[in-house]
Amino acid sequence: MSLVASAVPERYRVEELRMSWLRRVSLLAAMTAAVIFGAASQASAAAEPHNVGWLYTVGRGGAAFFDADLAGHPSEEKLTVCDNASNGRGVRAYYSGTTIINGTEYVHTWEVIDPSNNGICGTSTGNIFADGFTVYVEVCEYAGDWEGNCARSSGVA
């Protein structure tokens, strides 16, 4: 009788493991398909340029701006970050997006800083990101190793 009682739970455990494996394989297949089709649709979608207006840190001590199509210069972006407060902290913005080099897509991040509230914002200008792709913007205050009061948004190059 003890053999029968122990055999039943073992059979259920094997079936449970089989179902768990099946769920994992199905989930992996679904995720792979989503990545492949998502990447294909992003690459083929030519979205219109979309700026990120002034994006302020929490407390408005700093701000970043993403100009997707600089006036008079199509396909040229301008990245701007400004320290708006004399609080002993600088402001750093990260701009992350796709660039295409020799037909291969790469994701890279640009960092632009304004270390002090001196009336001069930090900027970077050029054909930085591939047209029609999403650009993610994060702006944070920093002091030494500390970084916080961050805000995030996105636009299209």
PDB file of C-alpha atoms in Angstrom:
ATOM      1  CA  MET A   1       0.000   0.000   0.000  1.00  0.00           C
ATOM      2  CA  SER A   2       2.827   2.385   0.624  1.00  0.00           C
ATOM      3  CA  LEU A   3       4.144   1.706  -2.904  1.00  0.00           C
ATOM      4  CA  VAL A   4       0.875   2.806  -4.465  1.00  0.00           C
ATOM      5  CA  ALA A   5       0.640   5.906  -2.279  1.00  0.00           C
ATOM      6  CA  SER A   6       4.161   7.050  -3.207  1.00  0.00           C
ATOM      7  CA  ALA A   7       3.699   6.259  -6.926  1.00  0.00           C
ATOM      8  CA  VAL A   8       0.728   8.581  -7.317  1.00  0.00           C
ATOM      9  CA  PRO A   9       2.490  11.744  -6.186  1.00  0.00           C
ATOM     10  CA  GLU A  10       5.528  10.866  -8.363  1.00  0.00           C
ATOM     11  CA  ARG A  11       3.317  10.569 -11.456  1.00  0.00           C
ATOM     12  CA  TYR A  12       1.731  13.922 -10.675  1.00  0.00           C
ATOM     13  CA  ARG A  13       5.153  15.500 -10.176  1.00  0.00           C
ATOM     14  CA  VAL A  14       6.363  14.221 -13.545  1.00  0.00           C
ATOM     15  CA  GLU A  15       3.214  15.554 -15.222  1.00  0.00           C
ATOM     16  CA  GLU A  16       3.598  18.866 -13.388  1.00  0.00           C
ATOM     17  CA  LEU A  17       7.233  19.159 -14.513  1.00  0.00           C
ATOM     18  CA  ARG A  18       6.225  18.347 -18.092  1.00  0.00           C
ATOM     19  CA  MET A  19       3.538  21.059 -18.040  1.00  0.00           C
ATOM     20  CA  SER A  20       5.932  23.542 -16.430  1.00  0.00           C
ATOM     21  CA  TRP A  21       8.489  22.847 -19.180  1.00  0.00           C
ATOM     22  CA  LEU A  22       5.799  23.219 -21.833  1.00  0.00           C
ATOM     23  CA  ARG A  23       4.702  26.582 -20.394  1.00  0.00           C
ATOM     24  CA  ARG A  24       8.299  27.831 -20.349  1.00  0.00           C
ATOM     25  CA  VAL A  25       8.950  26.772 -23.941  1.00  0.00           C
ATOM     26  CA  SER A  26       5.682  28.395 -25.060  1.00  0.00           C
ATOM     27  CA  LEU A  27       6.520  31.601 -23.214  1.00  0.00           C
ATOM     28  CA  LEU A  28      10.020  31.680 -24.705  1.00  0.00           C
ATOM     29  CA  ALA A  29       8.609  31.134 -28.213  1.00  0.00           C
ATOM     30  CA  ALA A  30       6.062  33.926 -27.709  1.00  0.00           C
ATOM     31  CA  MET A  31       8.713  36.319 -26.403  1.00  0.00           C
ATOM     32  CA  THR A  32      11.047  35.505 -29.295  1.00  0.00           C
ATOM     33  CA  ALA A  33       8.278  36.106 -31.825  1.00  0.00           C
ATOM     34  CA  ALA A  34       7.388  39.411 -30.156  1.00  0.00           C
ATOM     35  CA  VAL A  35      10.997  40.595 -30.288  1.00  0.00           C
ATOM     36  CA  ILE A  36      11.429  39.560 -33.929  1.00  0.00           C
ATOM     37  CA  PHE A  37       8.153  41.074 -35.121  1.00  0.00           C
ATOM     38  CA  GLY A  38       8.565  44.123 -32.867  1.00  0.00           C
ATOM     39  CA  ALA A  39      12.037  44.834 -34.228  1.00  0.00           C
ATOM     40  CA  ALA A  40      10.861  44.304 -37.792  1.00  0.00           C
ATOM     41  CA  SER A  41       7.932  46.659 -37.371  1.00  0.00           C
ATOM     42  CA  GLN A  42      10.097  49.331 -35.716  1.00  0.00           C
ATOM     43  CA  ALA A  43      12.696  49.110 -38.458  1.00  0.00           C
ATOM     44  CA  SER A  44      10.112  49.402 -41.186  1.00  0.00           C
ATOM     45  CA  ALA A  45       8.008  52.056 -39.477  1.00  0.00           C
ATOM     46  CA  ALA A  46       9.125  55.543 -40.427  1.00  0.00           C
ATOM     47  CA  ALA A  47       7.544  57.543 -37.629  1.00  0.00           C
ATOM     48  CA  GLU A  48       7.452  61.315 -37.943  1.00  0.00           C
ATOM     49  CA  PRO A  49       9.972  63.264 -35.842  1.00  0.00           C
ATOM     50  CA  HIS A  50       8.651  64.045 -32.382  1.00  0.00           C
ATOM     51  CA  ASN A  51      10.403  66.343 -29.913  1.00  0.00           C
ATOM     52  CA  VAL A  52      10.515  65.818 -26.192  1.00  0.00           C
ATOM     53  CA  GLY A  53       9.546  69.215 -24.848  1.00  0.00           C
ATOM     54  CA  TRP A  54      11.219  70.465 -21.696  1.00  0.00           C
ATOM     55  CA  LEU A  55      11.481  67.465 -19.398  1.00  0.00           C
ATOM     56  CA  TYR A  56      12.058  68.605 -15.803  1.00  0.00           C
ATOM     57  CA  THR A  57      13.676  66.716 -12.953  1.00  0.00           C
ATOM     58  CA  VAL A  58      11.570  66.139  -9.862  1.00  0.00           C
ATOM     59  CA  GLY A  59      11.550  69.524  -8.108  1.00  0.00           C
ATOM     60  CA  ARG A  60      12.436  71.265 -11.421  1.00  0.00           C
ATOM     61  CA  GLY A  61      16.131  71.713 -10.510  1.00  0.00           C
ATOM     62  CA  GLY A  62      17.112  70.745 -14.050  1.00  0.00           C
ATOM     63  CA  ALA A  63      15.664  70.072 -17.467  1.00  0.00           C
ATOM     64  CA  ALA A  64      16.442  68.361 -20.774  1.00  0.00           C
ATOM     65  CA  PHE A  65      15.136  68.947 -24.287  1.00  0.00           C
ATOM     66  CA  PHE A  66      15.280  66.681 -27.343  1.00  0.00           C
ATOM     67  CA  ASP A  67      14.855  68.544 -30.637  1.00  0.00           C
ATOM     68  CA  ALA A  68      14.160  65.771 -33.144  1.00  0.00           C
ATOM     69  CA  ASP A  69      14.509  67.763 -36.338  1.00  0.00           C
ATOM     70  CA  LEU A  70      16.482  70.942 -35.763  1.00  0.00           C
ATOM     71  CA  ALA A  71      14.837  73.832 -37.630  1.00  0.00           C
ATOM     72  CA  GLY A  72      16.283  74.083 -41.127  1.00  0.00           C
ATOM     73  CA  HIS A  73      18.374  70.939 -40.679  1.00  0.00           C
ATOM     74  CA  PRO A  74      16.348  67.757 -41.326  1.00  0.00           C
ATOM     75  CA  SER A  75      17.782  64.589 -39.762  1.00  0.00           C
ATOM     76  CA  GLU A  76      19.771  66.661 -37.280  1.00  0.00           C
ATOM     77  CA  GLU A  77      19.000  66.456 -33.572  1.00  0.00           C
ATOM     78  CA  LYS A  78      19.862  68.810 -30.735  1.00  0.00           C
ATOM     79  CA  LEU A  79      20.287  67.495 -27.194  1.00  0.00           C
ATOM     80  CA  THR A  80      20.090  70.113 -24.440  1.00  0.00           C
ATOM     81  CA  VAL A  81      20.392  69.929 -20.654  1.00  0.00           C
ATOM     82  CA  CYS A  82      20.132  72.856 -18.235  1.00  0.00           C
ATOM     83  CA  ASP A  83      20.859  73.229 -14.533  1.00  0.00           C
ATOM     84  CA  ASN A  84      18.057  75.490 -13.305  1.00  0.00           C
ATOM     85  CA  ALA A  85      18.887  75.773  -9.595  1.00  0.00           C
ATOM     86  CA  SER A  86      21.860  76.897  -7.510  1.00  0.00           C
ATOM     87  CA  ASN A  87      21.551  73.903  -5.200  1.00  0.00           C
ATOM     88  CA  GLY A  88      25.065  72.413  -5.354  1.00  0.00           C
ATOM     89  CA  ARG A  89      23.966  69.734  -7.845  1.00  0.00           C
ATOM     90  CA  GLY A  90      24.593  69.423 -11.560  1.00  0.00           C
ATOM     91  CA  VAL A  91      22.181  68.011 -14.135  1.00  0.00           C
ATOM     92  CA  ARG A  92      22.856  65.090 -16.462  1.00  0.00           C
ATOM     93  CA  ALA A  93      20.699  63.861 -19.338  1.00  0.00           C
ATOM     94  CA  TYR A  94      20.931  60.508 -21.109  1.00  0.00           C
ATOM     95  CA  TYR A  95      19.620  60.197 -24.669  1.00  0.00           C
ATOM     96  CA  SER A  96      19.370  56.602 -25.890  1.00  0.00           C
ATOM     97  CA  GLY A  97      18.369  55.558 -29.390  1.00  0.00           C
ATOM     98  CA  THR A  98      19.188  53.705 -32.585  1.00  0.00           C
ATOM     99  CA  THR A  99      21.889  54.587 -35.040  1.00  0.00           C
ATOM    100  CA  ILE A 100      22.611  52.756 -38.278  1.00  0.00           C
ATOM    101  CA  ILE A 101      26.205  52.142 -39.351  1.00  0.00           C
ATOM    102  CA  ASN A 102      26.838  50.311 -42.640  1.00  0.00           C
ATOM    103  CA  GLY A 103      23.294  48.934 -42.598  1.00  0.00           C
ATOM    104  CA  THR A 104      23.538  47.568 -39.034  1.00  0.00           C
ATOM    105  CA  GLU A 105      21.387  48.968 -36.231  1.00  0.00           C
ATOM    106  CA  TYR A 106      23.068  49.841 -32.942  1.00  0.00           C
ATOM    107  CA  VAL A 107      21.587  51.292 -29.772  1.00  0.00           C
ATOM    108  CA  HIS A 108      23.756  53.845 -28.058  1.00  0.00           C
ATOM    109  CA  THR A 109      23.446  56.450 -25.333  1.00  0.00           C
ATOM    110  CA  TRP A 110      24.668  60.039 -25.354  1.00  0.00           C
ATOM    111  CA  GLU A 111      25.289  61.833 -22.088  1.00  0.00           C
ATOM    112  CA  VAL A 112      25.053  65.622 -21.899  1.00  0.00           C
ATOM    113  CA  ILE A 113      25.774  67.481 -18.658  1.00  0.00           C
ATOM    114  CA  ASP A 114      25.411  70.937 -17.193  1.00  0.00           C
ATOM    115  CA  PRO A 115      27.457  70.922 -13.988  1.00  0.00           C
ATOM    116  CA  SER A 116      26.327  74.288 -12.613  1.00  0.00           C
ATOM    117  CA  ASN A 117      23.623  76.926 -12.740  1.00  0.00           C
ATOM    118  CA  ASN A 118      25.743  79.475 -14.609  1.00  0.00           C
ATOM    119  CA  GLY A 119      23.274  80.369 -17.384  1.00  0.00           C
ATOM    120  CA  ILE A 120      24.950  78.134 -19.989  1.00  0.00           C
ATOM    121  CA  CYS A 121      23.194  74.875 -20.882  1.00  0.00           C
ATOM    122  CA  GLY A 122      25.037  71.790 -22.133  1.00  0.00           C
ATOM    123  CA  THR A 123      24.261  70.847 -25.757  1.00  0.00           C
ATOM    124  CA  SER A 124      25.189  68.372 -28.442  1.00  0.00           C
ATOM    125  CA  THR A 125      24.051  68.699 -32.066  1.00  0.00           C
ATOM    126  CA  GLY A 126      24.320  66.433 -35.104  1.00  0.00           C
ATOM    127  CA  ASN A 127      22.800  63.539 -36.991  1.00  0.00           C
ATOM    128  CA  ILE A 128      22.976  61.430 -33.831  1.00  0.00           C
ATOM    129  CA  PHE A 129      20.052  59.016 -34.142  1.00  0.00           C
ATOM    130  CA  ALA A 130      18.454  57.194 -37.085  1.00  0.00           C
ATOM    131  CA  ASP A 131      15.314  58.877 -38.423  1.00  0.00           C
ATOM    132  CA  GLY A 132      12.004  57.279 -37.469  1.00  0.00           C
ATOM    133  CA  PHE A 133      13.301  55.485 -34.355  1.00  0.00           C
ATOM    134  CA  THR A 134      12.359  56.115 -30.732  1.00  0.00           C
ATOM    135  CA  VAL A 135      14.763  58.115 -28.575  1.00  0.00           C
ATOM    136  CA  TYR A 136      14.519  57.705 -24.800  1.00  0.00           C
ATOM    137  CA  VAL A 137      15.416  60.663 -22.589  1.00  0.00           C
ATOM    138  CA  GLU A 138      16.251  60.595 -18.881  1.00  0.00           C
ATOM    139  CA  VAL A 139      17.269  63.700 -16.944  1.00  0.00           C
ATOM    140  CA  CYS A 140      18.665  63.543 -13.389  1.00  0.00           C
ATOM    141  CA  GLU A 141      20.338  65.760 -10.829  1.00  0.00           C
ATOM    142  CA  TYR A 142      23.706  64.586  -9.526  1.00  0.00           C
ATOM    143  CA  ALA A 143      26.203  65.429  -6.790  1.00  0.00           C
ATOM    144  CA  GLY A 144      29.316  63.285  -6.450  1.00  0.00           C
ATOM    145  CA  ASP A 145      28.202  59.640  -6.633  1.00  0.00           C
ATOM    146  CA  TRP A 146      24.535  60.498  -5.934  1.00  0.00           C
ATOM    147  CA  GLU A 147      22.065  60.715  -8.793  1.00  0.00           C
ATOM    148  CA  GLY A 148      18.329  61.240  -8.321  1.00  0.00           C
ATOM    149  CA  ASN A 149      15.191  63.285  -8.935  1.00  0.00           C
ATOM    150  CA  CYS A 150      15.095  61.689 -12.405  1.00  0.00           C
ATOM    151  CA  ALA A 151      12.365  62.049 -15.021  1.00  0.00           C
ATOM    152  CA  ARG A 152      11.895  60.058 -18.260  1.00  0.00           C
ATOM    153  CA  SER A 153      10.186  60.519 -21.608  1.00  0.00           C
ATOM    154  CA  SER A 154      10.612  59.585 -25.262  1.00  0.00           C
ATOM    155  CA  GLY A 155      10.444  61.105 -28.727  1.00  0.00           C
ATOM    156  CA  VAL A 156      11.210  60.070 -32.305  1.00  0.00           C
ATOM    157  CA  ALA A 157      14.332  61.096 -34.242  1.00  0.00           C
TER     158      ALA A 157
END
